[in-house]
CSV table of C-alpha atoms and ligand atoms in Angstrom, one decimal:
chain,number,residue,atom,x,y,z
A,1,UNK,CA,-26.0,31.8,53.4
A,2,UNK,CA,-23.1,34.0,52.3
A,3,UNK,CA,-20.8,31.1,53.4
A,4,UNK,CA,-22.6,28.8,51.1
A,5,UNK,CA,-22.3,31.2,48.2
A,6,UNK,CA,-18.7,31.7,48.7
A,7,UNK,CA,-18.2,27.9,48.9
A,8,UNK,CA,-20.0,27.6,45.6
A,9,UNK,CA,-17.9,30.3,44.2
A,10,UNK,CA,-14.7,28.5,45.3
A,11,UNK,CA,-16.1,25.3,43.7
A,12,UNK,CA,-16.6,27.0,40.4
A,13,UNK,CA,-13.2,28.5,40.4
A,14,UNK,CA,-11.7,25.1,41.0
A,15,UNK,CA,-13.7,23.5,38.2
A,16,UNK,CA,-12.7,26.4,36.0
A,17,UNK,CA,-9.0,25.8,36.8
A,18,UNK,CA,-9.4,22.1,35.9
A,19,UNK,CA,-11.1,23.0,32.7
A,20,UNK,CA,-8.2,25.2,31.8
A,21,UNK,CA,-5.7,22.5,32.7
A,22,UNK,CA,-7.6,20.0,30.5
A,23,UNK,CA,-7.8,22.4,27.7
A,24,UNK,CA,-4.1,23.1,28.0
A,25,UNK,CA,-3.2,19.4,28.0
A,26,UNK,CA,-5.4,18.8,24.9
A,27,UNK,CA,-3.8,21.8,23.2
A,28,UNK,CA,-0.3,20.4,23.7
A,29,UNK,CA,-1.1,16.7,23.3
A,30,UNK,CA,-2.5,16.9,19.8
A,31,UNK,CA,0.4,18.6,18.1
A,32,UNK,CA,2.8,16.4,20.1
A,33,UNK,CA,1.0,13.2,18.9
A,34,UNK,CA,1.1,14.5,15.3
A,35,UNK,CA,4.8,15.4,15.7
A,36,UNK,CA,5.5,11.9,17.0
A,37,UNK,CA,3.7,10.3,14.1
A,38,UNK,CA,5.6,12.5,11.7
A,39,UNK,CA,8.9,11.7,13.3
A,40,UNK,CA,8.1,8.1,13.0
A,41,UNK,CA,7.9,8.3,9.2
A,42,UNK,CA,10.9,10.4,9.0
A,43,UNK,CA,13.1,8.0,11.0
A,44,UNK,CA,15.2,6.0,8.5
A,45,UNK,CA,14.4,2.3,8.5
A,46,UNK,CA,17.9,1.3,7.4
A,47,UNK,CA,20.1,0.7,10.4
A,48,UNK,CA,22.5,3.6,11.0
A,49,UNK,CA,25.6,1.6,10.2
A,50,UNK,CA,24.2,0.7,6.8
A,51,UNK,CA,22.7,4.0,5.9
A,52,UNK,CA,25.6,5.5,3.9
A,53,UNK,CA,25.9,2.3,1.8
A,54,UNK,CA,22.1,2.2,1.2
A,55,UNK,CA,22.0,5.9,0.2
A,56,UNK,CA,24.8,5.4,-2.3
A,57,UNK,CA,22.6,2.9,-4.3
A,58,UNK,CA,20.8,4.1,-7.4
A,59,UNK,CA,18.6,2.5,-9.9
A,60,UNK,CA,20.2,1.0,-13.0
A,61,UNK,CA,16.8,0.9,-14.8
A,62,UNK,CA,15.2,3.5,-17.0
A,63,UNK,CA,11.9,5.1,-16.0
A,64,UNK,CA,10.2,3.4,-18.9
A,65,UNK,CA,6.6,2.1,-19.3
A,66,UNK,CA,8.2,-1.4,-19.6
A,67,UNK,CA,9.9,-1.1,-16.2
A,68,UNK,CA,6.7,0.2,-14.5
A,69,UNK,CA,4.7,-2.6,-16.1
A,70,UNK,CA,7.2,-5.2,-14.9
A,71,UNK,CA,7.1,-3.7,-11.4
A,72,UNK,CA,3.3,-3.8,-11.3
A,73,UNK,CA,3.3,-7.4,-12.4
A,74,UNK,CA,5.7,-8.3,-9.5
A,75,UNK,CA,3.9,-6.1,-7.0
A,76,UNK,CA,0.6,-7.8,-7.6
A,77,UNK,CA,2.2,-11.3,-8.2
A,78,UNK,CA,5.4,-12.9,-7.0
A,79,UNK,CA,6.3,-10.0,-4.6
A,80,UNK,CA,2.9,-10.3,-2.7
A,81,UNK,CA,3.3,-6.6,-1.8
A,82,UNK,CA,-0.4,-5.9,-2.5
A,83,UNK,CA,-1.4,-8.1,0.5
A,84,UNK,CA,-0.2,-5.5,2.9
A,85,UNK,CA,0.3,-2.3,0.9
A,86,UNK,CA,-2.9,-2.7,-1.1
A,87,UNK,CA,-3.5,-2.8,-4.9
A,88,UNK,CA,-3.8,1.0,-4.9
A,89,UNK,CA,-0.6,1.4,-2.7
A,90,UNK,CA,-2.5,3.1,0.1
A,91,UNK,CA,-1.2,0.8,2.8
A,92,UNK,CA,-4.6,-0.8,3.3
A,93,UNK,CA,-4.2,-4.3,1.8
A,94,UNK,CA,-6.3,-7.3,2.8
A,95,UNK,CA,-4.1,-8.2,5.9
A,96,UNK,CA,-3.1,-4.6,6.8
A,97,UNK,CA,-5.6,-4.2,9.6
A,98,UNK,CA,-3.8,-6.9,11.7
A,99,UNK,CA,-0.4,-5.2,11.3
A,100,UNK,CA,1.3,-2.9,13.8
A,101,UNK,CA,3.1,-0.8,12.6
A,102,UNK,CA,0.9,-0.3,9.6
A,103,UNK,CA,2.3,-0.9,6.1
A,104,UNK,CA,3.6,2.2,4.3
A,105,UNK,CA,1.2,4.2,2.3
A,106,UNK,CA,3.0,5.0,-1.0
A,107,UNK,CA,0.8,8.0,-1.8
A,108,UNK,CA,2.4,9.8,1.2
A,109,UNK,CA,4.6,12.4,-0.4
A,110,UNK,CA,6.4,13.0,2.9
A,111,UNK,CA,7.7,9.4,2.7
A,112,UNK,CA,9.2,10.1,-0.8
A,113,UNK,CA,10.7,13.4,0.5
A,114,UNK,CA,12.4,11.6,3.4
A,115,UNK,CA,14.0,8.7,1.6
A,116,UNK,CA,16.5,8.2,-1.2
A,117,UNK,CA,15.7,5.5,-3.7
A,118,UNK,CA,18.7,3.6,-2.3
A,119,UNK,CA,17.1,3.4,1.1
A,120,UNK,CA,13.8,2.2,-0.3
A,121,UNK,CA,15.6,-0.4,-2.3
A,122,UNK,CA,17.5,-1.5,0.8
A,123,UNK,CA,14.3,-1.8,2.9
A,124,UNK,CA,12.7,-4.0,0.2
A,125,UNK,CA,15.7,-6.2,-0.1
A,126,UNK,CA,16.6,-6.6,3.6
A,127,UNK,CA,13.3,-5.7,5.3
A,128,UNK,CA,12.6,-3.5,8.3
A,129,UNK,CA,13.6,-5.2,11.6
A,130,UNK,CA,10.8,-5.6,14.1
A,131,UNK,CA,8.0,-5.2,11.6
A,132,UNK,CA,6.1,-7.6,9.2
A,133,UNK,CA,8.1,-6.0,6.3
A,134,UNK,CA,10.4,-8.9,5.7
A,135,UNK,CA,13.3,-8.7,3.3
A,136,UNK,CA,12.6,-9.9,-0.2
A,137,UNK,CA,16.2,-10.4,-1.3
A,138,UNK,CA,15.7,-14.2,-1.5
A,139,UNK,CA,12.6,-14.1,-3.6
A,140,UNK,CA,13.4,-11.1,-5.9
A,141,UNK,CA,16.5,-10.2,-7.9
A,142,UNK,CA,17.9,-6.7,-7.6
A,143,UNK,CA,16.6,-5.8,-11.0
A,144,UNK,CA,13.1,-7.0,-10.0
A,145,UNK,CA,13.2,-4.8,-6.8
A,146,UNK,CA,14.3,-1.8,-8.8
A,147,UNK,CA,11.4,-2.3,-11.2
A,148,UNK,CA,8.9,-2.6,-8.3
A,149,UNK,CA,10.3,0.7,-6.9
A,150,UNK,CA,9.7,2.4,-10.2
A,151,UNK,CA,6.1,1.2,-10.0
A,152,UNK,CA,5.8,2.4,-6.4
A,153,UNK,CA,6.7,6.0,-7.5
A,154,UNK,CA,3.6,6.1,-9.7
A,155,UNK,CA,1.4,5.9,-6.5
A,156,UNK,CA,2.8,9.2,-5.4
A,157,UNK,CA,2.1,10.9,-8.7
A,158,UNK,CA,-1.7,10.3,-8.3
B,201,HEC,C1,3.3,-8.9,5.4
B,201,HEC,C2,3.0,-7.5,5.1
B,201,HEC,C3,3.9,-6.9,4.1
B,201,HEC,C4,4.3,-7.3,2.8
B,201,HEC,C5,3.9,-8.6,2.1
B,201,HEC,C6,5.1,-6.3,2.2
B,201,HEC,N1,5.3,-5.2,3.1
B,201,HEC,FE1,6.3,-3.5,2.8
B,201,HEC,N2,5.9,-2.9,4.7
B,201,HEC,C7,5.1,-3.6,5.6
B,201,HEC,C8,5.0,-2.8,6.8
B,201,HEC,C9,4.3,-3.2,8.0
B,201,HEC,C10,5.8,-1.7,6.6
B,201,HEC,C11,6.1,-0.5,7.6
B,201,HEC,C12,7.4,-0.8,8.4
B,201,HEC,C13,7.7,0.4,9.2
B,201,HEC,O1,6.9,1.3,9.5
B,201,HEC,O2,8.9,0.5,9.6
B,201,HEC,C14,6.4,-1.8,5.3
B,201,HEC,C15,7.2,-0.8,4.7
B,201,HEC,C16,7.6,-0.8,3.4
B,201,HEC,C17,8.4,0.2,2.8
B,201,HEC,C18,8.9,1.5,3.5
B,201,HEC,C19,10.3,1.3,4.0
B,201,HEC,C20,10.8,2.6,4.7
B,201,HEC,O3,11.9,3.0,4.4
B,201,HEC,O4,10.0,3.3,5.4
B,201,HEC,C21,8.6,-0.1,1.5
B,201,HEC,C22,9.3,0.6,0.4
B,201,HEC,C23,7.9,-1.4,1.3
B,201,HEC,N3,7.3,-1.8,2.5
B,201,HEC,C24,7.8,-2.1,0.1
B,201,HEC,C25,7.3,-3.3,-0.1
B,201,HEC,C26,7.3,-4.1,-1.3
B,201,HEC,C27,7.9,-3.6,-2.6
B,201,HEC,C28,6.8,-5.3,-1.1
B,201,HEC,C29,6.7,-6.5,-2.0
B,201,HEC,C30,7.9,-7.0,-2.6
B,201,HEC,C31,6.3,-5.3,0.3
B,201,HEC,N4,6.6,-4.1,0.9
B,201,HEC,C32,5.7,-6.3,1.0
B,201,HEC,C33,4.4,-4.8,5.3
B,201,HEC,C34,4.6,-5.5,4.2
């Protein structure tokens, strides 16, 4: 009988150890996963060799209601941006669920903190390699892209 008890005791101690291990793994895995997701957003989408050139670009357009209105018109029309990024800019457009990586959510302030307007312009014009974000340089003029960018900013203000 005492042997049985001690066996049981050993069993419990072992399970206890595993519990601790599992808890430890969970405790580390969660922040790591969050960190990885965060780093993913922070990683520039412009290729390293074009980054300096992209960051030097700045908008020639005024932040006027006319520019924003023109941008919205293109975002919801010719640009087709709403299909993936959504009418409300939250990255959940009609076809978004089928896309990996997911379309950018323009309400995410971290995104705006991590990018210059030049980088964002560059990504819209040339696209992001390896994703469904194609370059729109053929369909949209530079001026049109800058006006869309001015509209995108408004999503982050909400
Ligand atoms: C077919 C779907 C699709 C369409 C249409 C689309 N996008 Fe995207 N877009 C994406 C995806 C997916 C990403 C995320 C790419 C990534 O994570 O690297 C993205 C990312 C972006 C980014 C972020 C780039 C960065 O530096 O992180 C911007 C800005 C953007 N899109 C603007 C636009 C604009 C403006 C239009 C319309 C002219 C548009 N997109 C149309 C799918 C789309």
